[in-house]
Each structure stands twice: as C-alpha cells, then as structure tokens.
Amino acid sequence: MSRYTVFSGSGTAMITPFDDSGHVDLDALGVLIDRQLDGGADALIMTGTTGEAPVLSTDEKKEIWRFTRDRIDHAKKKIPLIAGSGGNDTVAAAHLSHEAELAGADALLVVTPYYNKCTQDGLYEYYKAISDAVNIPIIMYNVPSRTGTNILPETAVKIA
C-alpha cells in the first residue's frame, strides 16, 4: 500500500545509465538519484520511457526499483517512488505492476498498450486488470504519438 495519498511537486523522470557492457550501472544510477534527492525532487519516476523501459528486462526493472527505494530510504527522504510498469501485454503489465509494488513503488506510471492500438473498452480492461493486481495508485500515461492509442476523456473517467 502506498505511503502517499496525494502527489504534488516535481517528479523527475530518471534515465537508466548503462555500463560499457550494456548492464545497468547502479553506481552511476546512485549518483543520479542522490543528485535528485539533494536537489529537492518531490518524486522519482523510474523505468518510464526516459528510463529505457522497453529495453529493460523484468529483473533489471525490479533491481532498479529496489535500489531506488533503498537509496531514498537510506537518505531519509520522504518522497514517492513511481515505477513505470505498462506494456503491450495486459497480463505481463499486471504482473510487472505487482512486482513494482513488492519492490517498494508508491505508485505506477502505466503507459497505454503500444503497437496493439486497442479500443477504448480494451484500455478500460487493461487498466482494470492492472488495478486489480495492485494496491497502489496508477497514473495513466497517455502518449498517443508514441503508442498509437489515445485515452479519450470519457474513458479516463471510466477508468478512474
């Protein structure tokens, strides 16, 4: 369950640094997280599109979330970790969202399914399945220019 009921302020969409061998560079990530914490960020958004979500494995995402949660807690900062957990496979996105919650995420940033161009009813079912899998808030991430799908206002109301 999220520690937060209201999100406000500035959330930083974090990049995911990689080392020369293509692995997530946790040392570099720690430096970036510390800079944001020291600079007064109000939330950290990990594994969104800025964080290279489409090219990260589930294990890498879980490692990033746990690492970030530990870094925030160690710094004694009281800011939320928002985890990007959407995708184009509803069952996989619901499972990943549950994993994000277990790793310490306070909320989810869930992009609409990309490539599939689902219907508005399909969007509702997608977000419902994810909501049923978790007990933390979901931020609907609507980027039609990237996903080919647009959440219409009436659908957003139904999802909410």
C-alpha positions as a LaTeX table, in Angstrom:
\begin{tabular}{lrrr}
\hline
Residue & $x$ (\AA) & $y$ (\AA) & $z$ (\AA) \\
\hline
Met1 & 0.00 & 0.00 & 0.00 \\
Ser2 & 1.33 & 3.42 & $-0.91$ \\
Arg3 & 2.53 & 5.74 & 1.82 \\
Tyr4 & 1.13 & 8.66 & $-0.15$ \\
Thr5 & $-2.43$ & 9.71 & $-0.85$ \\
Val6 & $-1.59$ & 12.90 & $-2.76$ \\
Phe7 & 1.29 & 13.53 & $-5.12$ \\
Ser8 & 2.47 & 17.07 & $-5.67$ \\
Gly9 & 5.51 & 19.00 & $-6.76$ \\
Ser10 & 8.13 & 17.96 & $-9.28$ \\
Gly11 & 8.77 & 14.35 & $-10.22$ \\
Thr12 & 11.97 & 13.56 & $-12.06$ \\
Ala13 & 11.73 & 11.08 & $-14.93$ \\
Met14 & 15.06 & 9.35 & $-14.39$ \\
Ile15 & 17.30 & 7.91 & $-17.07$ \\
Thr16 & 18.78 & 4.45 & $-16.67$ \\
Pro17 & 22.57 & 4.53 & $-17.07$ \\
Phe18 & 24.33 & 1.53 & $-18.59$ \\
Asp19 & 27.96 & 0.47 & $-18.32$ \\
Asp20 & 30.18 & $-0.35$ & $-21.31$ \\
Ser21 & 28.96 & $-3.95$ & $-21.33$ \\
Gly22 & 25.30 & $-2.91$ & $-21.55$ \\
His23 & 24.34 & $-3.68$ & $-17.94$ \\
Val24 & 22.51 & $-1.26$ & $-15.66$ \\
Asp25 & 25.19 & 0.86 & $-13.94$ \\
Leu26 & 23.96 & 1.02 & $-10.35$ \\
Asp27 & 26.89 & 3.18 & $-9.23$ \\
Ala28 & 26.02 & 5.83 & $-11.81$ \\
Leu29 & 22.33 & 5.46 & $-11.00$ \\
Gly30 & 23.08 & 6.05 & $-7.33$ \\
Val31 & 24.89 & 9.30 & $-8.17$ \\
Leu32 & 21.92 & 10.46 & $-10.26$ \\
Ile33 & 19.42 & 9.56 & $-7.54$ \\
Asp34 & 21.48 & 11.35 & $-4.89$ \\
Arg35 & 21.61 & 14.49 & $-7.05$ \\
Gln36 & 17.84 & 14.48 & $-7.35$ \\
Leu37 & 17.35 & 13.88 & $-3.64$ \\
Asp38 & 19.82 & 16.65 & $-2.75$ \\
Gly39 & 18.17 & 18.97 & $-5.28$ \\
Gly40 & 14.73 & 18.64 & $-3.74$ \\
Ala41 & 12.89 & 16.37 & $-6.16$ \\
Asp42 & 9.40 & 15.56 & $-4.89$ \\
Ala43 & 9.24 & 12.13 & $-6.56$ \\
Leu44 & 11.45 & 9.82 & $-8.61$ \\
Ile45 & 9.96 & 8.19 & $-11.70$ \\
Met46 & 11.92 & 5.08 & $-12.62$ \\
Thr47 & 11.66 & 2.82 & $-15.68$ \\
Gly48 & 9.42 & 5.10 & $-17.71$ \\
Thr49 & 10.20 & 5.80 & $-21.34$ \\
Thr50 & 13.01 & 8.17 & $-20.31$ \\
Gly51 & 14.38 & 5.29 & $-18.24$ \\
Glu52 & 14.62 & 2.93 & $-21.23$ \\
Ala53 & 11.70 & 0.73 & $-20.09$ \\
Pro54 & 11.22 & $-1.06$ & $-23.43$ \\
Val55 & 14.77 & $-2.43$ & $-23.39$ \\
Leu56 & 14.96 & $-3.44$ & $-19.72$ \\
Ser57 & 14.21 & $-6.96$ & $-18.56$ \\
Thr58 & 11.80 & $-7.57$ & $-15.71$ \\
Asp59 & 14.74 & $-8.46$ & $-13.46$ \\
Glu60 & 16.52 & $-5.22$ & $-14.34$ \\
Lys61 & 13.39 & $-3.20$ & $-13.59$ \\
Lys62 & 12.96 & $-4.92$ & $-10.22$ \\
Glu63 & 16.63 & $-4.27$ & $-9.42$ \\
Ile64 & 16.23 & $-0.57$ & $-10.29$ \\
Trp65 & 13.09 & $-0.23$ & $-8.16$ \\
Arg66 & 14.63 & $-1.96$ & $-5.13$ \\
Phe67 & 17.84 & 0.03 & $-5.49$ \\
Thr68 & 15.93 & 3.32 & $-5.75$ \\
Arg69 & 13.66 & 2.50 & $-2.80$ \\
Asp70 & 16.72 & 1.65 & $-0.68$ \\
Arg71 & 18.51 & 4.84 & $-1.77$ \\
Ile72 & 15.52 & 7.04 & $-0.94$ \\
Asp73 & 15.02 & 5.35 & 2.43 \\
His74 & 18.74 & 5.45 & 3.28 \\
Ala75 & 18.77 & 9.21 & 2.56 \\
Lys76 & 15.76 & 9.54 & 4.91 \\
Lys77 & 13.83 & 11.37 & 2.22 \\
Lys78 & 10.07 & 11.07 & 2.25 \\
Ile79 & 9.36 & 11.12 & $-1.47$ \\
Pro80 & 7.50 & 8.60 & $-3.58$ \\
Leu81 & 8.99 & 6.14 & $-5.99$ \\
Ile82 & 6.84 & 5.95 & $-9.12$ \\
Ala83 & 7.54 & 2.89 & $-11.26$ \\
Gly84 & 6.88 & 2.63 & $-14.99$ \\
Ser85 & 5.16 & $-0.73$ & $-15.43$ \\
Gly86 & 2.98 & $-0.62$ & $-18.51$ \\
Gly87 & 3.39 & $-2.53$ & $-21.74$ \\
Asn88 & 1.52 & $-4.07$ & $-24.61$ \\
Asp89 & 0.69 & $-7.36$ & $-22.86$ \\
Thr90 & $-2.02$ & $-6.91$ & $-20.22$ \\
Val91 & $-1.14$ & $-9.99$ & $-18.17$ \\
Ala92 & 2.57 & $-9.13$ & $-18.21$ \\
Ala93 & 1.87 & $-5.48$ & $-17.31$ \\
Ala94 & $-0.34$ & $-6.52$ & $-14.38$ \\
His95 & 2.36 & $-8.91$ & $-13.15$ \\
Leu96 & 5.08 & $-6.28$ & $-13.55$ \\
Ser97 & 2.94 & $-3.74$ & $-11.71$ \\
His98 & 2.55 & $-6.18$ & $-8.82$ \\
Glu99 & 6.33 & $-6.71$ & $-8.81$ \\
Ala100 & 6.84 & $-2.94$ & $-8.69$ \\
Glu101 & 4.60 & $-2.72$ & $-5.64$ \\
Leu102 & 6.53 & $-5.53$ & $-3.94$ \\
Ala103 & 9.81 & $-3.72$ & $-4.73$ \\
Gly104 & 8.61 & $-0.62$ & $-2.88$ \\
Ala105 & 6.93 & 1.53 & $-5.52$ \\
Asp106 & 4.42 & 4.01 & $-4.12$ \\
Ala107 & 2.61 & 4.48 & $-7.44$ \\
Leu108 & 2.72 & 3.25 & $-11.02$ \\
Leu109 & 3.18 & 5.10 & $-14.28$ \\
Val110 & 1.30 & 2.89 & $-16.74$ \\
Val111 & 1.60 & 3.65 & $-20.44$ \\
Thr112 & $-1.22$ & 2.61 & $-22.73$ \\
Pro113 & $-0.55$ & $-0.59$ & $-24.67$ \\
Tyr114 & 1.60 & 0.27 & $-27.64$ \\
Tyr115 & 1.55 & $-1.24$ & $-31.11$ \\
Asn116 & $-1.73$ & $-3.08$ & $-30.47$ \\
Lys117 & $-3.96$ & 0.02 & $-30.95$ \\
Cys118 & $-6.62$ & $-1.30$ & $-28.61$ \\
Thr119 & $-10.15$ & 0.06 & $-28.37$ \\
Gln120 & $-11.39$ & 2.31 & $-25.58$ \\
Asp121 & $-13.05$ & $-0.74$ & $-23.98$ \\
Gly122 & $-9.71$ & $-2.52$ & $-24.29$ \\
Leu123 & $-7.98$ & 0.36 & $-22.49$ \\
Tyr124 & $-10.50$ & 0.14 & $-19.69$ \\
Glu125 & $-9.94$ & $-3.62$ & $-19.34$ \\
Tyr126 & $-6.15$ & $-3.14$ & $-19.43$ \\
Tyr127 & $-6.15$ & $-0.57$ & $-16.62$ \\
Lys128 & $-8.73$ & $-2.60$ & $-14.67$ \\
Ala129 & $-6.54$ & $-5.71$ & $-14.80$ \\
Ile130 & $-3.56$ & $-3.73$ & $-13.53$ \\
Ser131 & $-5.64$ & $-2.07$ & $-10.82$ \\
Asp132 & $-6.91$ & $-5.47$ & $-9.69$ \\
Ala133 & $-3.30$ & $-6.66$ & $-9.31$ \\
Val134 & $-2.08$ & $-3.83$ & $-7.04$ \\
Asn135 & $-2.99$ & $-1.68$ & $-4.05$ \\
Ile136 & $-1.15$ & 1.48 & $-5.06$ \\
Pro137 & $-2.21$ & 4.44 & $-7.23$ \\
Ile138 & $-1.93$ & 4.27 & $-11.01$ \\
Ile139 & $-1.04$ & 7.23 & $-13.19$ \\
Met140 & $-2.43$ & 6.76 & $-16.70$ \\
Tyr141 & 0.39 & 7.61 & $-19.10$ \\
Asn142 & $-1.18$ & 8.78 & $-22.34$ \\
Val143 & 1.29 & 9.40 & $-25.18$ \\
Pro144 & $-0.65$ & 8.70 & $-28.38$ \\
Ser145 & 2.19 & 9.87 & $-30.63$ \\
Arg146 & 4.31 & 7.01 & $-29.26$ \\
Thr147 & 1.71 & 4.32 & $-28.64$ \\
Gly148 & $-0.84$ & 4.83 & $-31.42$ \\
Thr149 & $-3.59$ & 4.83 & $-28.77$ \\
Asn150 & $-5.28$ & 7.79 & $-27.12$ \\
Ile151 & $-7.25$ & 7.59 & $-23.87$ \\
Leu152 & $-10.38$ & 9.60 & $-24.58$ \\
Pro153 & $-11.72$ & 11.77 & $-21.75$ \\
Glu154 & $-14.79$ & 9.59 & $-21.20$ \\
Thr155 & $-12.57$ & 6.50 & $-20.99$ \\
Ala156 & $-10.28$ & 8.21 & $-18.48$ \\
Val157 & $-13.33$ & 8.97 & $-16.33$ \\
Lys158 & $-14.49$ & 5.35 & $-16.56$ \\
Ile159 & $-11.02$ & 4.08 & $-15.65$ \\
Ala160 & $-10.79$ & 6.46 & $-12.69$ \\
\hline
\end{tabular}
